[in-house]
XYZ file of C-alpha atoms in Angstrom:
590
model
C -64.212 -10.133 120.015
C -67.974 -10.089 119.919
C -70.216 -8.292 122.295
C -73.370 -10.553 123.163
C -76.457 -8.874 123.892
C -78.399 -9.537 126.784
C -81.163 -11.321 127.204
C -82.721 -8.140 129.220
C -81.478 -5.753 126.453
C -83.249 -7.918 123.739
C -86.467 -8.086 125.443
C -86.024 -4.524 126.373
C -85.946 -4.110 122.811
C -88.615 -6.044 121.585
C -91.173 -4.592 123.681
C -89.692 -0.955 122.640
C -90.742 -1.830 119.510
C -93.726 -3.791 120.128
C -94.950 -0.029 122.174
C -94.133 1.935 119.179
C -95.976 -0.108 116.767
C -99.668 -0.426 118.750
C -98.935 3.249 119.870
C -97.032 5.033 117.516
C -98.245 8.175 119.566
C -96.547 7.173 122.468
C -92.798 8.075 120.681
C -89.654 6.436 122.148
C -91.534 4.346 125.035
C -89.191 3.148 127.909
C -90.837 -0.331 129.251
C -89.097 -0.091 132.612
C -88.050 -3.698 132.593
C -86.445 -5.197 135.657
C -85.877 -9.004 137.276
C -88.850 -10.932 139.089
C -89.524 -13.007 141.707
C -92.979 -13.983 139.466
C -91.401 -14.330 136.101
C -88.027 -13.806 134.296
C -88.879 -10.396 134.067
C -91.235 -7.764 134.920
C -92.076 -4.727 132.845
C -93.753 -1.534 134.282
C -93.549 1.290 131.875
C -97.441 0.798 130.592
C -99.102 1.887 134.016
C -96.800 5.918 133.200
C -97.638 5.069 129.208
C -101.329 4.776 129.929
C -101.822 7.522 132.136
C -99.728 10.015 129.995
C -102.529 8.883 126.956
C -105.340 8.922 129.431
C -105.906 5.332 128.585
C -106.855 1.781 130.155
C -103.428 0.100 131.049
C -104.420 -3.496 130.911
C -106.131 -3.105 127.708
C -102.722 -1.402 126.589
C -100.740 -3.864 128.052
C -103.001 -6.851 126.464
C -102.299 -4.737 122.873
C -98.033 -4.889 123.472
C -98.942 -8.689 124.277
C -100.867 -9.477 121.262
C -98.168 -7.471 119.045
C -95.334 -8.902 120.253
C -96.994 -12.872 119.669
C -97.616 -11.923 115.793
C -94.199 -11.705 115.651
C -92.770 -14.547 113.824
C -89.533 -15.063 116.450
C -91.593 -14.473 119.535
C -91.290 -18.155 120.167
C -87.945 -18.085 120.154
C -87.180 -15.825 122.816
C -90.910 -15.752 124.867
C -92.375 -18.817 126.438
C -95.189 -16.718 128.123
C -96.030 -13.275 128.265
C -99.209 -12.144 130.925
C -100.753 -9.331 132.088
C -100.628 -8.843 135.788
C -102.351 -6.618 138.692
C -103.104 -2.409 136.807
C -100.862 -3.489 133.774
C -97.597 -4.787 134.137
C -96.425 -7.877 132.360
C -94.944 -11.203 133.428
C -92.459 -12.487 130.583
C -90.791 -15.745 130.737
C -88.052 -16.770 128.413
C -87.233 -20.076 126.721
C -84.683 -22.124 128.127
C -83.327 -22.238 124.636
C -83.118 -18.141 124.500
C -80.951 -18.718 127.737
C -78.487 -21.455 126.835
C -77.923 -19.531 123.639
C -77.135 -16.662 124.463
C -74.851 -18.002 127.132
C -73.045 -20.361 124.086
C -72.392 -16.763 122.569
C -70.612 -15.384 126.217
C -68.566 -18.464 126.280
C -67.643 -18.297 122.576
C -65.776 -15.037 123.530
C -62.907 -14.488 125.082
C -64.263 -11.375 127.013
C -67.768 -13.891 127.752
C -69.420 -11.242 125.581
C -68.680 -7.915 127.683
C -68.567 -5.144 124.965
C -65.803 -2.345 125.115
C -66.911 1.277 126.352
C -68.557 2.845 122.761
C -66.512 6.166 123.465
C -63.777 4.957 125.758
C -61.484 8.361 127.018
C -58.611 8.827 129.224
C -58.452 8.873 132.736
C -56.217 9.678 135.610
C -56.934 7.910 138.793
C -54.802 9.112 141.424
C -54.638 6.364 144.201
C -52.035 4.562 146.891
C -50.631 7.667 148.205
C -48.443 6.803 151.056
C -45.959 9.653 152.555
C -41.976 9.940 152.212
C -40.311 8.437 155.230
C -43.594 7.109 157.139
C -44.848 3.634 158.059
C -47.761 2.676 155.982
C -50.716 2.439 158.529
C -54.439 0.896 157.989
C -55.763 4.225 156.904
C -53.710 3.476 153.468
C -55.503 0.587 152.602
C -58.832 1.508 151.205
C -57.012 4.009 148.564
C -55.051 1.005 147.602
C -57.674 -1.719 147.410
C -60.511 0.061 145.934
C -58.006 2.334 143.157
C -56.669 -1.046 142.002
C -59.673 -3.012 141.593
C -61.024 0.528 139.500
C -57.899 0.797 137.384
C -58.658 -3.073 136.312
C -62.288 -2.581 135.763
C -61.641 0.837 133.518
C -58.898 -0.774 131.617
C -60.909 -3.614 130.999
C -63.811 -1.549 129.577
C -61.227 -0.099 127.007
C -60.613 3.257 129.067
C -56.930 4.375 128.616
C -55.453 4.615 132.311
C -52.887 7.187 133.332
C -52.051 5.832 137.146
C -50.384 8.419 139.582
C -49.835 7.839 143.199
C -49.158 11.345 144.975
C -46.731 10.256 147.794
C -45.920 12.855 150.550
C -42.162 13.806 149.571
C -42.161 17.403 150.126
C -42.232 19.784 153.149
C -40.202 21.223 156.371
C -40.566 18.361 157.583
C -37.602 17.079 155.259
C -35.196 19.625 156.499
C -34.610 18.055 159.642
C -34.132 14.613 158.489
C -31.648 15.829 155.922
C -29.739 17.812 158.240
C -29.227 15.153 160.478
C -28.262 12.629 157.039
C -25.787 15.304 156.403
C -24.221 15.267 159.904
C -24.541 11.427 159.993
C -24.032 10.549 156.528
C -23.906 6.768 156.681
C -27.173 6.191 158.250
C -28.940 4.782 155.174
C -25.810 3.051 154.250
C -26.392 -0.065 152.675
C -23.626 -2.792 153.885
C -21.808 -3.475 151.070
C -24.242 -2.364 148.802
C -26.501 -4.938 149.312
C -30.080 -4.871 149.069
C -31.955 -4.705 151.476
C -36.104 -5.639 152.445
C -38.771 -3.119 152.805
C -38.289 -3.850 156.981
C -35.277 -3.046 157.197
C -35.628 0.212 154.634
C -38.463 1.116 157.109
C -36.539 0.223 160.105
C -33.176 2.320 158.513
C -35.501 5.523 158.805
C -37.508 4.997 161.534
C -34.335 5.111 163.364
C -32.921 8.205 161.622
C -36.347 10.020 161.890
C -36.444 9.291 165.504
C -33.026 10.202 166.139
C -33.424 13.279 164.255
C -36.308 14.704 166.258
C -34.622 13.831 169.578
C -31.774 16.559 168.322
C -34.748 18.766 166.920
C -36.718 19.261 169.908
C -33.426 19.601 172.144
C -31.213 21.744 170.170
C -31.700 24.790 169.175
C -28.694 25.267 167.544
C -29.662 22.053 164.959
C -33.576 23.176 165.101
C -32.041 26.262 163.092
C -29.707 24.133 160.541
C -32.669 22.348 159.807
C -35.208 25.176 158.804
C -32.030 26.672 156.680
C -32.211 23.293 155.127
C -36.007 23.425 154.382
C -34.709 26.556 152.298
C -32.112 25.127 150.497
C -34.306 22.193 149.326
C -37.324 24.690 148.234
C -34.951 26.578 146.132
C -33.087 23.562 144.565
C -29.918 23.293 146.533
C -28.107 20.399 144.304
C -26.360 18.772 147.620
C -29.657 18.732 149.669
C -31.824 17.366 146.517
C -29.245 14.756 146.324
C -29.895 13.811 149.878
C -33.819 13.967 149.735
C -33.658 11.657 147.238
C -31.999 9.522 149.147
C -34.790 9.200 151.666
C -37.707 9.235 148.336
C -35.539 5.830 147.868
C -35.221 4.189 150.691
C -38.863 4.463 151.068
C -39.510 2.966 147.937
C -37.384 0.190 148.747
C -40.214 -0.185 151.616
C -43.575 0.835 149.316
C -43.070 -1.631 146.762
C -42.593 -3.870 149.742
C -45.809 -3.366 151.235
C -47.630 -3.062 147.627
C -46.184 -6.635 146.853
C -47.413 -8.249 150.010
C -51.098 -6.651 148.434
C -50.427 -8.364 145.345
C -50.691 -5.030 143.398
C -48.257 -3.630 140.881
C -47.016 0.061 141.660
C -44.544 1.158 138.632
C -41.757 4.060 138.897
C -43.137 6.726 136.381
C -46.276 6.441 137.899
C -44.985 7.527 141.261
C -45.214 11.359 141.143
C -45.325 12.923 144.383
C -45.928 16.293 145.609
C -42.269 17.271 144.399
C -43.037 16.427 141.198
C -45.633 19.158 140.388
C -43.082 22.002 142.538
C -42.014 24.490 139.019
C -45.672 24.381 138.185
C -46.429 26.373 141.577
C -45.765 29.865 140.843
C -47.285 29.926 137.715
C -50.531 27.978 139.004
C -50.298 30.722 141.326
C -49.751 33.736 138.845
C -52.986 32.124 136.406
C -55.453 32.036 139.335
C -54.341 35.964 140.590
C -54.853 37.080 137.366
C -57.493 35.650 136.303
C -59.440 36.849 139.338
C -59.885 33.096 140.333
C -57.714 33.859 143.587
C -57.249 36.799 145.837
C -54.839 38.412 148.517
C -56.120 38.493 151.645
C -54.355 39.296 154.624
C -51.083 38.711 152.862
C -52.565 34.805 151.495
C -54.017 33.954 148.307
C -57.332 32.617 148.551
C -60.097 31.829 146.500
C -63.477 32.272 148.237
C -67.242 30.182 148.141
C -69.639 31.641 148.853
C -71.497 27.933 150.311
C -68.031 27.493 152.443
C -68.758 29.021 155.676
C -66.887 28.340 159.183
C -68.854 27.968 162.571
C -68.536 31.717 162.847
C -70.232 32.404 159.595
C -67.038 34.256 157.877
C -65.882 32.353 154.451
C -63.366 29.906 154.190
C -60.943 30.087 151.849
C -59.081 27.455 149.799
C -55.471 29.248 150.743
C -53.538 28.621 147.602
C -50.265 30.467 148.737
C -49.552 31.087 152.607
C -49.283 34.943 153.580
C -45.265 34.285 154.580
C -45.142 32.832 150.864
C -45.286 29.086 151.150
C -47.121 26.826 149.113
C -49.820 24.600 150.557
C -52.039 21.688 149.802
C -54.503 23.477 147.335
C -51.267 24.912 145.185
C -49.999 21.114 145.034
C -52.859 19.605 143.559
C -54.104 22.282 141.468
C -50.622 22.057 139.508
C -51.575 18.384 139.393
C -54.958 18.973 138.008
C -53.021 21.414 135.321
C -50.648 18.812 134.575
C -53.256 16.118 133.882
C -55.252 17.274 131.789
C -52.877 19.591 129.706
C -50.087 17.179 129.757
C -51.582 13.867 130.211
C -54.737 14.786 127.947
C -57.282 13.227 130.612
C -60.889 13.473 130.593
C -62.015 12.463 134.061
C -59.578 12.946 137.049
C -60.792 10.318 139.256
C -59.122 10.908 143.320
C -59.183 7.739 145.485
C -59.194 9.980 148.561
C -60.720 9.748 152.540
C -64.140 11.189 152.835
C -62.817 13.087 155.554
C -60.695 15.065 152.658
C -64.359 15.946 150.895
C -64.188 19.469 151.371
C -60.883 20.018 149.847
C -61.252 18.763 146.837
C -64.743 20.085 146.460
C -63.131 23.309 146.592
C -59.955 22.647 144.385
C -62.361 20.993 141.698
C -64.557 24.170 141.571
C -61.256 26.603 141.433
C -60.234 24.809 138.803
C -63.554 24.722 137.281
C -63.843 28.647 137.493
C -59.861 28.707 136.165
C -61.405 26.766 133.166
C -59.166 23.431 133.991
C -62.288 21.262 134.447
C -65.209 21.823 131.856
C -68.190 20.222 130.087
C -65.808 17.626 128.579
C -63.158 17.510 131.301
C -64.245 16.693 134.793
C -62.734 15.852 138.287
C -64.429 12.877 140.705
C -63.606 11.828 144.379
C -63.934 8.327 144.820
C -64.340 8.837 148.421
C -64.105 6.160 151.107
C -64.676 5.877 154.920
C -62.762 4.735 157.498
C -61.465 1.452 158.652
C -63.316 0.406 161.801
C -62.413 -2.032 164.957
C -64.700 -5.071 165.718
C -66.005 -2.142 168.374
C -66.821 0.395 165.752
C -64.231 3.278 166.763
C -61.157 3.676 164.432
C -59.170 0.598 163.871
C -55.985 1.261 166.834
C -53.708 -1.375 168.644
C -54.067 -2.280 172.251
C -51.678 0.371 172.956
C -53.648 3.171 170.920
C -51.424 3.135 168.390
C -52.201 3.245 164.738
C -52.050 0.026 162.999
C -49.536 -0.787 160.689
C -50.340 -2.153 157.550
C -47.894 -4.679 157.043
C -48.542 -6.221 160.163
C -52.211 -6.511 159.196
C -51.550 -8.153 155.988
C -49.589 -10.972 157.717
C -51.710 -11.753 160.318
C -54.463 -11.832 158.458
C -52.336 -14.420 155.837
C -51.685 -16.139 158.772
C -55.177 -16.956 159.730
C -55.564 -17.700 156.355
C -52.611 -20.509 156.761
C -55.439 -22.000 158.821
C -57.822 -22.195 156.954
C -56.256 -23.751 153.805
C -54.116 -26.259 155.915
C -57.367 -27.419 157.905
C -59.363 -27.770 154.428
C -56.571 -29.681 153.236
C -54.080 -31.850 154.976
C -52.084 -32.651 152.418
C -50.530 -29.945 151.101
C -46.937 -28.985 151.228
C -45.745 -25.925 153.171
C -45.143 -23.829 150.064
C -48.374 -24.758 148.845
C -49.998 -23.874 152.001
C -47.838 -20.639 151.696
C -48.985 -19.658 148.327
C -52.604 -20.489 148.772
C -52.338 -18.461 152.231
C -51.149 -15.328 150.316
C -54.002 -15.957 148.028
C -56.460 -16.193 150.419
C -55.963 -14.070 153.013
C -55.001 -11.254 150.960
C -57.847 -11.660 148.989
C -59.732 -11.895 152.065
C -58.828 -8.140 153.228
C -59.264 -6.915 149.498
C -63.147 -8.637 149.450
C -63.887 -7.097 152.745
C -63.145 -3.304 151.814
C -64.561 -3.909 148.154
C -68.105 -5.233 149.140
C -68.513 -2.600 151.158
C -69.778 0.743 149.789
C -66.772 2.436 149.473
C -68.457 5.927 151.286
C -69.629 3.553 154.413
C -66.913 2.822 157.051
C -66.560 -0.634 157.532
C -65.583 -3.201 160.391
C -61.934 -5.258 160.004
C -62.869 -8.887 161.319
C -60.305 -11.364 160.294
C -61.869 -13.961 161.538
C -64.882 -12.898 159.396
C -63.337 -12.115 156.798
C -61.528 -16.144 156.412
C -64.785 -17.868 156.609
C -65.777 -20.449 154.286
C -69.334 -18.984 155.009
C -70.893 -16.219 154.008
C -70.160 -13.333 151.998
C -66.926 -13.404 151.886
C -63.615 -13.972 148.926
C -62.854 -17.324 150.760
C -66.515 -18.566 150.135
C -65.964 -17.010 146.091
C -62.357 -18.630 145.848
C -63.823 -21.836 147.246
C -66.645 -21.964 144.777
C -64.149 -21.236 141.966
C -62.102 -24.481 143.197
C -64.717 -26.680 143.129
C -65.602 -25.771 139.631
C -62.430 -26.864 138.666
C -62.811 -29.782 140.818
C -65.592 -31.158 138.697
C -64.407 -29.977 135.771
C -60.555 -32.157 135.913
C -63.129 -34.969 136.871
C -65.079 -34.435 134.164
C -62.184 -35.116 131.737
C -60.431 -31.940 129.234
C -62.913 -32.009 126.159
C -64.843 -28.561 126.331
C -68.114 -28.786 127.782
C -71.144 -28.231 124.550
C -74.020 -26.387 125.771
C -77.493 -27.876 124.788
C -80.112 -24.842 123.790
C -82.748 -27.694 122.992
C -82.486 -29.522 126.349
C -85.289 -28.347 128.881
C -82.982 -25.916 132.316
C -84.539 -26.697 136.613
C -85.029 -24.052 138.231
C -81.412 -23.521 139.769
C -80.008 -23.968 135.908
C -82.263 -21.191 134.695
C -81.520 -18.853 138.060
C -77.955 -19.630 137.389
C -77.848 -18.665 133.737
C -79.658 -15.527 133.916
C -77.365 -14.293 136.810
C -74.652 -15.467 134.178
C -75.820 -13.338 131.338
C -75.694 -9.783 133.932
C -72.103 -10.025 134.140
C -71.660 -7.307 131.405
C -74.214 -4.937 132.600
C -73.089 -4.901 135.992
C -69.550 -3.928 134.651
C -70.825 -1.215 132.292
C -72.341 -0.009 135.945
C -69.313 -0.312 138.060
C -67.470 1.527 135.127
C -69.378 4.577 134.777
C -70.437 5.055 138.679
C -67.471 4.084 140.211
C -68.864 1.253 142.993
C -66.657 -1.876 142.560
C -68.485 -3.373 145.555
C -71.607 -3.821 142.888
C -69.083 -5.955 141.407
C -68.698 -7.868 144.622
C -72.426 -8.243 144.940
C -72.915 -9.666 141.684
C -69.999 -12.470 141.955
C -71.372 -13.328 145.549
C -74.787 -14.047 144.258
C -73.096 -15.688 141.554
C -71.454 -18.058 143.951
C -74.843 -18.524 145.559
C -77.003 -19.454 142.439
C -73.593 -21.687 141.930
C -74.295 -23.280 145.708
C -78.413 -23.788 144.617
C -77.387 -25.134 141.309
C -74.663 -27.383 142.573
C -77.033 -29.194 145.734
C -80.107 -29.732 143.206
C -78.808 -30.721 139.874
C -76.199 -33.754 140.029
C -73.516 -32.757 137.022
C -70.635 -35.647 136.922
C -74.432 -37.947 137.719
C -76.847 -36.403 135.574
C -79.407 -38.332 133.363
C -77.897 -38.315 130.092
C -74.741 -37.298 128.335
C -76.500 -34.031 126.831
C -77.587 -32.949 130.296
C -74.060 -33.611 131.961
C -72.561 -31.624 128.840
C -74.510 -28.701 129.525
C -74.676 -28.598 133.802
C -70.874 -28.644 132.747
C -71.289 -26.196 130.333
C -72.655 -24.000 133.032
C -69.765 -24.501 135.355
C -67.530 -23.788 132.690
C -68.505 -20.815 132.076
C -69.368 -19.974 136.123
C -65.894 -20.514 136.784
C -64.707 -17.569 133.905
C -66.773 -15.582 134.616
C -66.279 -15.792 138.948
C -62.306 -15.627 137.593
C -62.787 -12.669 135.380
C -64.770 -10.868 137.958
C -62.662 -11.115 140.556
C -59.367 -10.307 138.572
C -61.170 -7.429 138.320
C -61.433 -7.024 141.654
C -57.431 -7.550 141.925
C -57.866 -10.901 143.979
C -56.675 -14.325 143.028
C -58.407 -17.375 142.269
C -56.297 -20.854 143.312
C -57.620 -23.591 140.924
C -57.412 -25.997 144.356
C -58.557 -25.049 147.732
């Protein structure tokens, strides 16, 4: 594996050095580079330089210009250098600094992206659907945008500890197991067989409706059930036998739904609320007597002093309930324990609803004060906003009813059908299938991911399965015909040609190209996969530009069709690399 530099980094570099050497005064220099719509590059660090040394900033930037043309390789990386406007400069590279430096990505199995230079460990709690529930829209975004961030970390070299902190604990449990225990062959598989996530859902949608029928009617029951809650709290070996019983049946239907999202959910990563229960106590014991928590009114509480309700009074994180019950805060500060203690993490990244924001900045800064979370161990919410209807309230049904997810993910691989069948009539039905997963799947995961993840977005199938615009369709699409030209183009691997002379789109294309790494290194350390998105859709564009000016399979001469399909070449990786990343496919035929 080699990491390539970039061409920005290199002449970031070079004009570092060309600073230090006419102004040795001026220290460590930063020249402020960034891309231009007048050049290949703009740099704006001389106007601060000059002011900070009281001196003339064109005449400064003129002395950068002349040092940096006395250098013997300037030729082979600058093809013009000017001053422009107060000071800044205009640089231009060669077309043979370009085509270079993308023969180094392509050399490289990883196109040149360099691994994290101190990679750590983190925990990245995401997908966290609840024990016995349908899966609704609201579960999506956790889903989606924790997937595409466990691929992007991994891929930086990051070590990955997934958890997904299902809802499998609580009172609500002791009326469903009651009622299993007075109707024990409701989740009776006929004759053993196997059975789909539907029908798992379907088995305790039943039993949870019948068993809050009896709940709400009997009183007699309502009273078995709340003994029940007790003898699951305190490890009754009968009633944990039966809770696990519903923990997998749901599975059954999870796995189901994370299958149909083309994302891979593993057992031991699966620890739920139950999982963290004989850390409670204790969590509870460290915080009292460490003065991090304190009774009041019967609770423990820890207390901020910038948490105020609408009365002015405090709010308190309640860590244990005044009638002795654990809540919410007790849960997931056991969690935090266990992660970094156990699991040796150094970031605790939580793929959680906005709406949740408060809550976990108040568990982070309990465990901060507890000494959990320090200088070299920190907590993050990746929080996201809310799926939205085409009219911009909360995504609901006709009826008002939340939507569920599976029935989301089909219809919107049923549009997708559509699509692909329309773009291609000759297709079989299980191709049309498979490309329909593909794309309509991918269509839902594109949509959440180039969206801010903090912003609430709209859900628009039918925007979302356009060819046009920014969308995965119009990515996957571009990715096709890449591949397109390429089988016409024969199987010999495309050479690139550093001394042939680039058009415009070639040169836009290529130094889009050359970004991919630094956009990655971005989306890695803040967290924002839908920069990802950006980048790959502009990608696509330059790719659309590139594709309408500058004939490939027709160009002039051998060395110019080698290289235009040198370019797609390494397009194509690098739109399939990125949007692996994003956890969407890319069919090699559309």
């Amino acid at each position: 594996m080699a990491s390539v530099p970039s061409l920005a980094s290199t002449v970031q570099q070079r004009l570092a050095d060309a600073l230090t050497a006419t102004l040795p005064e001026a220290g460590s220099a930063d020249p402020l580079l960034r891309r231009s719509d007048r050049a290949d590059f703009q740099a704006n660090g001389i106007l601060a330089l000059a002011k900070k040394l009281k001196g003339n900033p064109r005449e400064l930037a003129a002395k950068v210009t002349d040092a940096i043309s006395a250098d013997d390789q300037a030729d082979d990386l600058f093809d013009g250098i000017e001053v422009s406007g107060p000071g800044f400069l205009n640089i231009t590279l060669t077309d043979r600094a370009i085509v270079r430096t993308l023969a180094a990505r392509a050399a490289d199995d990883r196109l040149g992206v360099p691994l994290a230079p101190a990679p750590g460990t983190t925990v990245i709690d995401y997908a966290q659907p609840n024990v016995a529930k349908e899966m609704h829209v609201g579960h999506l975004r956790s889903a989606v945008i924790g997937d595409a961030m466990v691929r992007i970390l991994e891929f930086t070299g990051e070590k990955v500890v997934r958890r997904h902190h299902i809802g499998d604990w609580g009172t609500q449990f002791g009326m469903l197991i009651q009622y299993l225990t007075e109707h024990p062959h409701e989740l009776d598989h006929e004759g053993g067989a196997e059975v789909s996530g539907e029908e798992a859902m379907s088995n305790l949608n039943r039993l949870y409706k019948a068993s809050r029928a009896l709940f709400d009617s009997d009183e007699e029951f309502k009273a078995r059930s709340r003994d029940r809650v007790v003898a699951l709290q305190s490890g009754d070996e009968r009633t944990l036998a039966l809770w696990q019983r519903f923990v997998d049946e749901s599975k059954i239907y999870f796995y189901s739904v994370f299958d149909k999202l083309d994302m891979e959910i593993a057992d031991p990563d699966v620890v739920g609320e139950s999982g963290y229960n004989d850390m409670l106590e204790e969590t509870c014991r460290i915080l009292e007597e460490t003065g991090v928590a304190v009774r009041s009114e019967g609770a423990l509480c820890v207390f901020f002093d910038d948490v105020k309700g609408p009365d002015g009074n405090p709010v308190p994180l309640i860590v244990r309930k005044s009638n002795g019950g654990y809540g919410y805060a007790a849960t997931d500060l056991s969690a935090i324990r266990d992660r970094v203690h156990d699991l040796g993490a150094d970031t605790l990244l939580y793929v959680v609803d906005a709406r949740q924001s408060l809550h976990f900045k108040m568990v982070f800064e309990t465990a901060r004060r507890a000494g959990w979370l320090n200088e070299r161990t920190h907590a993050v919410q990746l929080a996201f906003g809310t799926v939205l209807g085409k009219d911009g309230k909360p995504f609901k049904t006709r009826e008002g009813e939340t939507v569920r997810l599976v029935d989301l993910l089909d219809e919107a691989v049923e549009r997708a059908a559509a699509v692909v069948r329309e773009k291609n009539e000759d297709l079989s039905e299980d191709e049309v299938a498979e490309r329909a997963a593909q794309v309509g799947i991918g269509a839902i995961k594109y949509a959440d991911l180039s969206t801010s993840a903090s912003r609430d977005y709209k859900f628009d199938l039918d925007q979302m399965v356009s060819l046009n615009g920014d969308t995965s369709v119009y990515l996957q699409y571009a990715y096709a015909r890449i591949r397109s030209i390429l089988r016409k183009a024969g199987d010999a691997l495309p050479a690139a040609h550093p001394e042939l002379p680039l058009a415009p789109a070639e040169r836009a294309l290529g130094l889009h190209l050359d970004q991919f790494a630094e956009v990655l290194a971005e989306v890695a350390e803040s967290y924002e996969p839908h920069k990802l998105a950006a980048y790959l859709y502009q990608l696509a564009s330059h790719l659309t530009t590139f594709y309408a000016q500058c004939s490939v399979l027709g160009a002039d001469t051998p060395e110019q069709r080698e290289n235009r399909l040198f370019l797609c070449e390494l397009t194509g990786r690098t739109l399939h690399q990125g949007m692996e990343l994003l956890g969407i496919r890319t069919p090699e035929r559309l």
